[in-house]
CSV table of C-alpha atoms and ligand atoms in Angstrom, one decimal:
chain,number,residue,atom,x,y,z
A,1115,UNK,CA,15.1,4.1,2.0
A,1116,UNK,CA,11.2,5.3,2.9
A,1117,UNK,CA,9.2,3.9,5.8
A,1118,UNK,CA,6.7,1.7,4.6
A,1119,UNK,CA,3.8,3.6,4.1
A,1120,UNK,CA,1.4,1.8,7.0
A,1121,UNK,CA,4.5,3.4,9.6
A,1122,UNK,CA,4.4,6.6,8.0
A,1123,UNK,CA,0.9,6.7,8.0
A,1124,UNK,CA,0.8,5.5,11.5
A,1125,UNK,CA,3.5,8.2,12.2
A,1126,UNK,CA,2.4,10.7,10.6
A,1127,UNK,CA,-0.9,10.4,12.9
A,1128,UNK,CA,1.5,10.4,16.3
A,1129,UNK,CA,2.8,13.6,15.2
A,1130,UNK,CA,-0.8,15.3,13.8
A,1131,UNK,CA,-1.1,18.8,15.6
A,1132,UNK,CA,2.0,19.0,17.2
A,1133,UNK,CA,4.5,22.0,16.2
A,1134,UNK,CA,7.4,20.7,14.7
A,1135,UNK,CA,9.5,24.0,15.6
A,1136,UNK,CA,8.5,23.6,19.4
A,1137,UNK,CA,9.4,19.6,18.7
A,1138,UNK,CA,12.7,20.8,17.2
A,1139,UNK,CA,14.5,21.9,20.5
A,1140,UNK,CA,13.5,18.0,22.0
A,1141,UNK,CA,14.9,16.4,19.2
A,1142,UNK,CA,18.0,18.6,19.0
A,1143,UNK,CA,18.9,17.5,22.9
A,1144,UNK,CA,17.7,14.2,22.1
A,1145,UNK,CA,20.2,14.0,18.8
A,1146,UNK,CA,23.3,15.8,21.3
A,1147,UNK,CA,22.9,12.5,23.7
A,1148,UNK,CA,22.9,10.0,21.6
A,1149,UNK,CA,25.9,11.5,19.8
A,1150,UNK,CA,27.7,11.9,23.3
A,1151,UNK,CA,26.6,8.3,23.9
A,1152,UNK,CA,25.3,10.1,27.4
A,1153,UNK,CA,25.0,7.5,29.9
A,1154,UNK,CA,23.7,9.3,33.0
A,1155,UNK,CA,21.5,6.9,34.5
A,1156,UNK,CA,18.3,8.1,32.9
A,1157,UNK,CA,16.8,6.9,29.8
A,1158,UNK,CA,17.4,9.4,26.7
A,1159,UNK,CA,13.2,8.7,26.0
A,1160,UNK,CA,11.2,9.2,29.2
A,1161,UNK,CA,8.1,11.5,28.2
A,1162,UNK,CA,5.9,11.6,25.2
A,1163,UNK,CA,7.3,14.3,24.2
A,1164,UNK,CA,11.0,12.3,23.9
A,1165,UNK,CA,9.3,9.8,22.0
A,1166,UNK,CA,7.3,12.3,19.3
A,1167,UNK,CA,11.1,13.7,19.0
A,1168,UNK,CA,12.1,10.3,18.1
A,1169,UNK,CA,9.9,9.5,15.8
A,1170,UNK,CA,10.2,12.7,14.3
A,1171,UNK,CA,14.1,12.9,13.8
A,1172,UNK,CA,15.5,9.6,14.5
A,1173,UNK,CA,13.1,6.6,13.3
A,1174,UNK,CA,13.3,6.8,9.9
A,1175,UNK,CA,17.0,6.1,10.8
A,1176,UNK,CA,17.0,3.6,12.4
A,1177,UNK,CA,14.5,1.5,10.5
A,1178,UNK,CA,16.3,2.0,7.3
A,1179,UNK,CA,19.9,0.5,9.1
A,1180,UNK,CA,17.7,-2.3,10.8
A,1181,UNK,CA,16.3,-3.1,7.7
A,1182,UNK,CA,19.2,-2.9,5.5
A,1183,UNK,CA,20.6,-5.8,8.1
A,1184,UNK,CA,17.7,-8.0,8.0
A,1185,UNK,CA,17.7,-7.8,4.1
A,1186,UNK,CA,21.5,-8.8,4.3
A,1187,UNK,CA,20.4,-11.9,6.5
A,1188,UNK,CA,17.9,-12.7,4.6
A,1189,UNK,CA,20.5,-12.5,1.6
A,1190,UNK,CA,23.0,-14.7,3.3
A,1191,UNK,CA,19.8,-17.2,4.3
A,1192,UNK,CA,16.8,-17.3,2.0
A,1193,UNK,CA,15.5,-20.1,3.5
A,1194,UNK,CA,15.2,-18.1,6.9
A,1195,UNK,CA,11.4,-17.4,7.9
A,1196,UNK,CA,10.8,-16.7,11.4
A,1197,UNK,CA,7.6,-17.2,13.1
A,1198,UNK,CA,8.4,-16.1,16.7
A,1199,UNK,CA,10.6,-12.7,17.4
A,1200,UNK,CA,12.5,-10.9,20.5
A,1201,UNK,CA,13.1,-7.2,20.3
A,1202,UNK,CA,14.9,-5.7,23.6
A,1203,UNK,CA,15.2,-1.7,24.0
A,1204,UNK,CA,12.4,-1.8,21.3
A,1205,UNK,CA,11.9,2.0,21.6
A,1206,UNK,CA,8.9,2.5,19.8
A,1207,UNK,CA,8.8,-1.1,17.8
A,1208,UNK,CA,11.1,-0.3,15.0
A,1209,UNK,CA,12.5,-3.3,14.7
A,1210,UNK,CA,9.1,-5.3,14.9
A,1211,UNK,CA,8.4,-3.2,11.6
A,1212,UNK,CA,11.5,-4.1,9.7
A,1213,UNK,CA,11.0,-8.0,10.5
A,1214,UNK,CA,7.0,-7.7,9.6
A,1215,UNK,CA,8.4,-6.4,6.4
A,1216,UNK,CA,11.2,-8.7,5.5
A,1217,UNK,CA,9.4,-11.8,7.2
A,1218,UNK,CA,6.0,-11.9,6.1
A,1219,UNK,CA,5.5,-15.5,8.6
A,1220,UNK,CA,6.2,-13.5,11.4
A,1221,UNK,CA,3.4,-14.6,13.9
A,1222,UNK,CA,4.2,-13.7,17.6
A,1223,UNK,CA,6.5,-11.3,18.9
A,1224,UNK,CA,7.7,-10.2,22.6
A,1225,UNK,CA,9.0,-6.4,22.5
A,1226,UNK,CA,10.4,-5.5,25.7
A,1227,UNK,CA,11.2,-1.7,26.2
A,1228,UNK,CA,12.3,0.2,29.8
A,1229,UNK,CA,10.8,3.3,28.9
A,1230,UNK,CA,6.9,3.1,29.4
A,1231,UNK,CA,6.4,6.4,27.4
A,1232,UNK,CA,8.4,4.9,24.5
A,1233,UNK,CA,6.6,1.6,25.5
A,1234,UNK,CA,3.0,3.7,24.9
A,1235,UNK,CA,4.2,5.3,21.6
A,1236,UNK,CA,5.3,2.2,19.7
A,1237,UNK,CA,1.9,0.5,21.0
A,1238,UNK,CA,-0.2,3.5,19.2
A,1239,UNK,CA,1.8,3.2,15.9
A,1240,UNK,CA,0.8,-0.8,16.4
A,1241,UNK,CA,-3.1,-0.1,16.7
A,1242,UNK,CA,-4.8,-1.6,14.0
A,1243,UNK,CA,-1.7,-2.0,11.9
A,1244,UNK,CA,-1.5,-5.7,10.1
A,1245,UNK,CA,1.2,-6.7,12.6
A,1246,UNK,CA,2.0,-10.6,14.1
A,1247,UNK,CA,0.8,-10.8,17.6
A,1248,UNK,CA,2.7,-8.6,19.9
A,1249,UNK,CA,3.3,-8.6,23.2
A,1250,UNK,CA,5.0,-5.9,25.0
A,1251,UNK,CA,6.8,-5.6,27.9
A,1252,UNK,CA,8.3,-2.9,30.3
A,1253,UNK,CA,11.6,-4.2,32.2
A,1254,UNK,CA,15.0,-3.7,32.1
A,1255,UNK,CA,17.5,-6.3,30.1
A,1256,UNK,CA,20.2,-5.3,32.2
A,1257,UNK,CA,18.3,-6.6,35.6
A,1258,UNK,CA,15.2,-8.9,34.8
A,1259,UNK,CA,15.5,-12.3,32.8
A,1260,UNK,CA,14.2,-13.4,29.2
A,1261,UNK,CA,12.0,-15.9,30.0
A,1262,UNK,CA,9.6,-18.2,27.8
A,1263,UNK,CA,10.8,-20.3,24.6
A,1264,UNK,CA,13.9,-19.1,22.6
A,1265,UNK,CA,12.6,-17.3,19.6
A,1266,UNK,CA,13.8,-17.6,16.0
A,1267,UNK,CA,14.4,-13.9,16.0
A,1268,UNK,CA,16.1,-12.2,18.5
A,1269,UNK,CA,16.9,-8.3,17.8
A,1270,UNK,CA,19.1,-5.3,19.5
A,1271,UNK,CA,18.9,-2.3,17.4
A,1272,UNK,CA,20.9,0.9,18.9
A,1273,UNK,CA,20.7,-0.3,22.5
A,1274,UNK,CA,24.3,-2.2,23.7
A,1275,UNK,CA,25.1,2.0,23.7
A,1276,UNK,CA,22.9,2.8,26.3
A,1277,UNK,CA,23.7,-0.3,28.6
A,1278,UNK,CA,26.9,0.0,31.2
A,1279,UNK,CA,29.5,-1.6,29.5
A,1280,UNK,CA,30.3,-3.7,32.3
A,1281,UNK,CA,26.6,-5.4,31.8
A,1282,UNK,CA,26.7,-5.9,28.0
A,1283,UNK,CA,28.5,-9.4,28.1
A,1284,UNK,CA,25.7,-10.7,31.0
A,1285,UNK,CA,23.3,-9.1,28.4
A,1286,UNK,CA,24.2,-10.4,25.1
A,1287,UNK,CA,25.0,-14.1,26.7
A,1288,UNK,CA,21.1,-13.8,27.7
A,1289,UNK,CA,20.0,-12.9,24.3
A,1290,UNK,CA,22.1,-15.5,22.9
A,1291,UNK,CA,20.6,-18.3,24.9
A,1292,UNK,CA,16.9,-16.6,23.9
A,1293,UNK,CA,17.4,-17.5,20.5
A,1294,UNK,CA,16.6,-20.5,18.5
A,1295,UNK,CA,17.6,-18.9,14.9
A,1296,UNK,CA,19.4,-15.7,14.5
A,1297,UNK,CA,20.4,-12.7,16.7
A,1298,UNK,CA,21.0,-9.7,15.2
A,1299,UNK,CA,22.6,-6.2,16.7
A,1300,UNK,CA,22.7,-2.8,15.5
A,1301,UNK,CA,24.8,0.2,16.4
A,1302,UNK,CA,25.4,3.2,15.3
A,1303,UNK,CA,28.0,3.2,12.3
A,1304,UNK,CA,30.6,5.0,15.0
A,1305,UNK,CA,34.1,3.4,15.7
A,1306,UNK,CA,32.5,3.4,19.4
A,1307,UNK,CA,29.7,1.3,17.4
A,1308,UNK,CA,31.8,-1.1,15.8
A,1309,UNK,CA,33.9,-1.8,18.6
A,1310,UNK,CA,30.6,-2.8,20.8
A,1311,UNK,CA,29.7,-5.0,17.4
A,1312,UNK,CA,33.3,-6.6,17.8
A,1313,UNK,CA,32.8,-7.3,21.1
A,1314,UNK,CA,29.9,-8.7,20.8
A,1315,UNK,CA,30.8,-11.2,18.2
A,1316,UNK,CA,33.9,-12.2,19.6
A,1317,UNK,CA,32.0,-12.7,22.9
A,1318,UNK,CA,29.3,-14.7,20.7
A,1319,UNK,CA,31.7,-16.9,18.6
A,1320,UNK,CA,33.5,-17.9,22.0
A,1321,UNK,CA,29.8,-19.2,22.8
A,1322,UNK,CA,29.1,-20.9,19.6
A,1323,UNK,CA,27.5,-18.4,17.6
A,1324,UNK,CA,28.2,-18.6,13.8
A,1325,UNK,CA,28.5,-15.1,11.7
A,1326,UNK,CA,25.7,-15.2,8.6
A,1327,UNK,CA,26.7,-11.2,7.8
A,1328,UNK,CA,28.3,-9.0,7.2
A,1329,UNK,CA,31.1,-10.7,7.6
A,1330,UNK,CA,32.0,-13.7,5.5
A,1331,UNK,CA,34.3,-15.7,8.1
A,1332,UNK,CA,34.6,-16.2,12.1
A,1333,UNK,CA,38.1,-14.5,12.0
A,1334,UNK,CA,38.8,-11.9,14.3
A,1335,UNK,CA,37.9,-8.6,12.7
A,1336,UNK,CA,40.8,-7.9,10.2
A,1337,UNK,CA,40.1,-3.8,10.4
A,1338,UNK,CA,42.1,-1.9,12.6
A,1339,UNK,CA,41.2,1.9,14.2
A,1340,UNK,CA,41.5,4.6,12.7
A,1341,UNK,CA,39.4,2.3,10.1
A,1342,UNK,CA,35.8,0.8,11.4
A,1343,UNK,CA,33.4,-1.4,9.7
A,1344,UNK,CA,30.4,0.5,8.8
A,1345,UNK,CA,27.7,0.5,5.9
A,1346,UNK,CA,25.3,3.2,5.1
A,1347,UNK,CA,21.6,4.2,4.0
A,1348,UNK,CA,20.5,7.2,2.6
A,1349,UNK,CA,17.5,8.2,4.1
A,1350,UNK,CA,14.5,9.9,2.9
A,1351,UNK,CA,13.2,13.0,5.3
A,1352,UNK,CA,9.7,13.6,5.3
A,1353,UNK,CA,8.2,17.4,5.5
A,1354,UNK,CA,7.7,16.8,9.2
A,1355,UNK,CA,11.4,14.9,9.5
A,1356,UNK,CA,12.8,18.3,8.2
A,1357,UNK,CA,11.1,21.1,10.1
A,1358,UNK,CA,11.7,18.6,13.1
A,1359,UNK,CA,16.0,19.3,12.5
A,1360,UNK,CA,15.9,22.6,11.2
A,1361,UNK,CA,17.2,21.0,7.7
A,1362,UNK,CA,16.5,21.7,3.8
A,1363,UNK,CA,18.1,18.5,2.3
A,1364,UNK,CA,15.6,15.8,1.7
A,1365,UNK,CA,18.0,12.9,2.7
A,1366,UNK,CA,20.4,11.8,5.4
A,1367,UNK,CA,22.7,9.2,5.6
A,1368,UNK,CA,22.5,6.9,8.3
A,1369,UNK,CA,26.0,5.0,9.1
A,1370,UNK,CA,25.6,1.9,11.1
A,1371,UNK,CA,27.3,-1.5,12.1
A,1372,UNK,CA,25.4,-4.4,12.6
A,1373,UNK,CA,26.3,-8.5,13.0
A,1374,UNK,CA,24.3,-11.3,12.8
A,1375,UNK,CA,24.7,-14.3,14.2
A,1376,UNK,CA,22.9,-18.1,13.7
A,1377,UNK,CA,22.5,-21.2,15.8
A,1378,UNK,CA,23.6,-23.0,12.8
A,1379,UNK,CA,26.7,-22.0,10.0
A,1380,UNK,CA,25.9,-20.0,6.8
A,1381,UNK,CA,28.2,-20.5,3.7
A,1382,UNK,CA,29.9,-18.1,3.0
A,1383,UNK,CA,29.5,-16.9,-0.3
A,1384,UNK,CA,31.8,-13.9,-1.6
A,1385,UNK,CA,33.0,-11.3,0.0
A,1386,UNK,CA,31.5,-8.6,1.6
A,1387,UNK,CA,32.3,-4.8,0.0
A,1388,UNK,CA,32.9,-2.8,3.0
A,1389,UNK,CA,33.1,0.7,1.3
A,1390,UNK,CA,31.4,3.1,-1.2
A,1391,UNK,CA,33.0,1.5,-4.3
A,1392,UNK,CA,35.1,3.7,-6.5
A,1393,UNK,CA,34.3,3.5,-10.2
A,1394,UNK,CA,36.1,4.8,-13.0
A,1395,UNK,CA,36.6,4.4,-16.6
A,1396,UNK,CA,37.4,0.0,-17.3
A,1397,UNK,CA,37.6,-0.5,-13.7
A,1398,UNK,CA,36.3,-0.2,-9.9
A,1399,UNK,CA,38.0,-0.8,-6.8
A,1400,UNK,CA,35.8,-2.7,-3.8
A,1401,UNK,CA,37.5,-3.0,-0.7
A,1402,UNK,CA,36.4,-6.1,0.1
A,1403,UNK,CA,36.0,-8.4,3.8
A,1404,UNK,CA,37.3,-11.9,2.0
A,1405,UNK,CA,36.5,-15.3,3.6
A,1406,UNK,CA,39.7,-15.4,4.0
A,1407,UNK,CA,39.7,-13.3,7.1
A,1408,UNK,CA,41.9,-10.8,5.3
A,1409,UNK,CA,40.7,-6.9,4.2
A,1410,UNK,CA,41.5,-4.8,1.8
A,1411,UNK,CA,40.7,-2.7,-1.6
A,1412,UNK,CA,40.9,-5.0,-4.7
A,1413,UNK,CA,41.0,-3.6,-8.3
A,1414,UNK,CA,39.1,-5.3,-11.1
A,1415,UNK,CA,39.2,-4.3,-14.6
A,1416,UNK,CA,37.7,-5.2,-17.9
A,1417,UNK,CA,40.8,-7.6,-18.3
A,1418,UNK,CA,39.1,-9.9,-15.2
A,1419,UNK,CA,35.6,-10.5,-17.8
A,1420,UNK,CA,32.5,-11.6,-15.7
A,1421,UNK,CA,34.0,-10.8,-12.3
A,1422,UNK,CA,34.7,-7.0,-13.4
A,1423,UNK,CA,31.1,-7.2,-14.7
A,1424,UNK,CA,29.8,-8.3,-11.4
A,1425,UNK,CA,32.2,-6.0,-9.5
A,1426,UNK,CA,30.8,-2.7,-11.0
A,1427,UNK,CA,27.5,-3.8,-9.7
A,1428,UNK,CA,28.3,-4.1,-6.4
A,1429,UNK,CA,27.2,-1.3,-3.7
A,1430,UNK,CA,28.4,-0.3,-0.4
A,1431,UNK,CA,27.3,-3.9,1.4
A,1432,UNK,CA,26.8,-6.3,-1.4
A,1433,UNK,CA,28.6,-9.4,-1.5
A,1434,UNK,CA,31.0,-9.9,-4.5
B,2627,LIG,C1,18.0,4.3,20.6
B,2627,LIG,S1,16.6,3.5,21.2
B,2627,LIG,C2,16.4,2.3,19.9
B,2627,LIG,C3,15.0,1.9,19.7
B,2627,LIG,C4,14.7,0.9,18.6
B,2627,LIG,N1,15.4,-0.3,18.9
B,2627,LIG,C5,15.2,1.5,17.3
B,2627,LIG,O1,16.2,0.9,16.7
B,2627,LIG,O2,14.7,2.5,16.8
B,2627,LIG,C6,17.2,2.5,22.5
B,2627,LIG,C7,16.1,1.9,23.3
B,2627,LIG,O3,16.6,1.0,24.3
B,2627,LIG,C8,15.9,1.2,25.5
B,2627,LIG,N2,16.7,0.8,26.6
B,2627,LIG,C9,17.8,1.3,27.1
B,2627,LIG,N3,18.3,0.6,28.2
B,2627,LIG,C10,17.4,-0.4,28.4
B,2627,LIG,C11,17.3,-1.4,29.3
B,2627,LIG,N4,18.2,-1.6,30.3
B,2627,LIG,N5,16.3,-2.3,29.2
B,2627,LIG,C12,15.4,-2.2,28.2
B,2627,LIG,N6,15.4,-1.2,27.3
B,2627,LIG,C13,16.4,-0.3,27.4
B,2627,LIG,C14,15.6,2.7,25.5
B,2627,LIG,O4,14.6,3.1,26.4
B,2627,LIG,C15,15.3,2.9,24.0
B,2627,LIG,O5,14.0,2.7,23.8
């Protein structure tokens, strides 16, 4: 997946002039704490320079995995089309991107970041960019309420990691109660990430939250550790994306969990492929999330007709 090109323009002006190799060392210490999943009482973005870093090196990321969710949604509910969003731990509006994107009646939407440097960033990619109405705000979703109207779109993308897990639950029962359609979380596709995810939908469920995707039942999550649900998105890297890491490949993959959730109950459709299917010659095996509530890897050959023909065009993510 590519940024849409009015980001990467936007982007690509942030970044004009600076030196990617002095960027380089920023990015790599930013990469090391969000890999450690450091949690040290200060915010992983908290200059200018953090935030050029991010948009440099991790961005593209995470708007291709926030993206990837929303299309899944919008999949599971075509007749979805919010007007009003909430982003918290917005970092520099990625997720305000993905939903102008996916959403085209998108009108208003409250962003509200702790980091006023990351805060300032995402409000210079905004300028002049055919965007819904934003506001933003500076405040912390562990400590200050959500106030004003629940929205139709509420959105945490790569933040439950950077909140103490003992105020995730008082978080996510906020957001909840903020929204009037369809809260969505992302994580980083980590077994740490997935567990948060599991949490956070069994927490949800218990408070009347129905799952829309990825998975197709309110069962208790049938995968056990070692194994973690997960999906992933190949990411393009830009010139400046690659001298920012140090890297020659002009891709990354990008792992991620996600779950949304609705105010009201999705059908669920098929089942959800939850791996990189495995194709060979007659037949491909999907392990498949069944509606069931069960898991597990399913053969299908030319013996099973339309199915088989339908199963070798799934992906990693599709619903079968
Ligand atoms: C990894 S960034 C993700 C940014 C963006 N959502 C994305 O997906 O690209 C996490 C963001 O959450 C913000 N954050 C962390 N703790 C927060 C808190 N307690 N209240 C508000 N924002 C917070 C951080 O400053 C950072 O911008």
């Amino acid at each position: 997946m590519e940024l849409p090109p009015p980001l990467r323009q936007a982007v690509d002006r942030a970044l004009n002039g600076i030196a990617m190799t002095d960027l380089a060392v920023t990015a790599a210490g930013l990469s090391q704490r969000y890999r450690e999943e450091t949690r040290d009482g200060t915010l992983h973005v908290g200059n200018n320079r953090e935030a050029l870093a991010y948009l440099a090196v991790r961005l593209p990321a995470t708007y291709a995995a926030v993206r990837a969710s929303f299309d899944a949604v919008a999949d599971a509910r075509p007749d979805f089309a919010p007007k009003t969003a909430l982003d918290i731990g917005a970092g520099p509006g990625t997720a305000l991107w993905a939903a102008a994107d996916c959403w085209p009646d998108l009108a208003d939407a409250l962003l509200v970041e702790a980091s006023p440097a990351f805060r300032a960033c995402g409000e210079a990619l905004a300028e002049d960019a055919n965007l819904p109405r934003v506001t933003w705000r500076t405040g912390d979703v562990a400590a200050d309420a959500l106030d004003g109207a629940p929205c139709d779109l509420v959105t945490a993308a790569y933040v439950l990691n950077e909140l103490a897990p003992e105020v995730r639950p008082r978080v996510l029962a906020r957001l909840w109660r903020a929204t009037a359609g369809t809260l969505i979380i992302v994580e980083p596709g980590t077994p740490a990430g997935w567990q948060r995810i599991v949490d956070a939908r069994r927490q949800l469920i218990g408070e009347g939250a129905h799952v829309i995707a990825p998975c197709p039942h309110a069962q208790d999550c049938p995968l056990v550790p070692p194994d973690w649900c997960h999906f992933v998105e190949r990411v393009a890297r830009s010139r400046l994306h690659k001298q920012a890491k140090g890297a020659e490949v002009p891709w990354e993959d990008e792992k991620f969990s996600y779950v949304a959730l609705s105010r009201k109950p999705a059908a669920a459709d098929g089942a959800r492929v939850i791996a990189r299917p495995r194709k060979g010659s007659g037949r491909v095996t999907l392990k498949l999330c069944r509606p069931d509530g069960s898991a597990g890897e399913q053969m299908f050959s030319r013996r099973d007709g339309d199915v088989f023909k339908r199963a070798t065009r799934c992906d990693w993510g599709s619903v079968l």
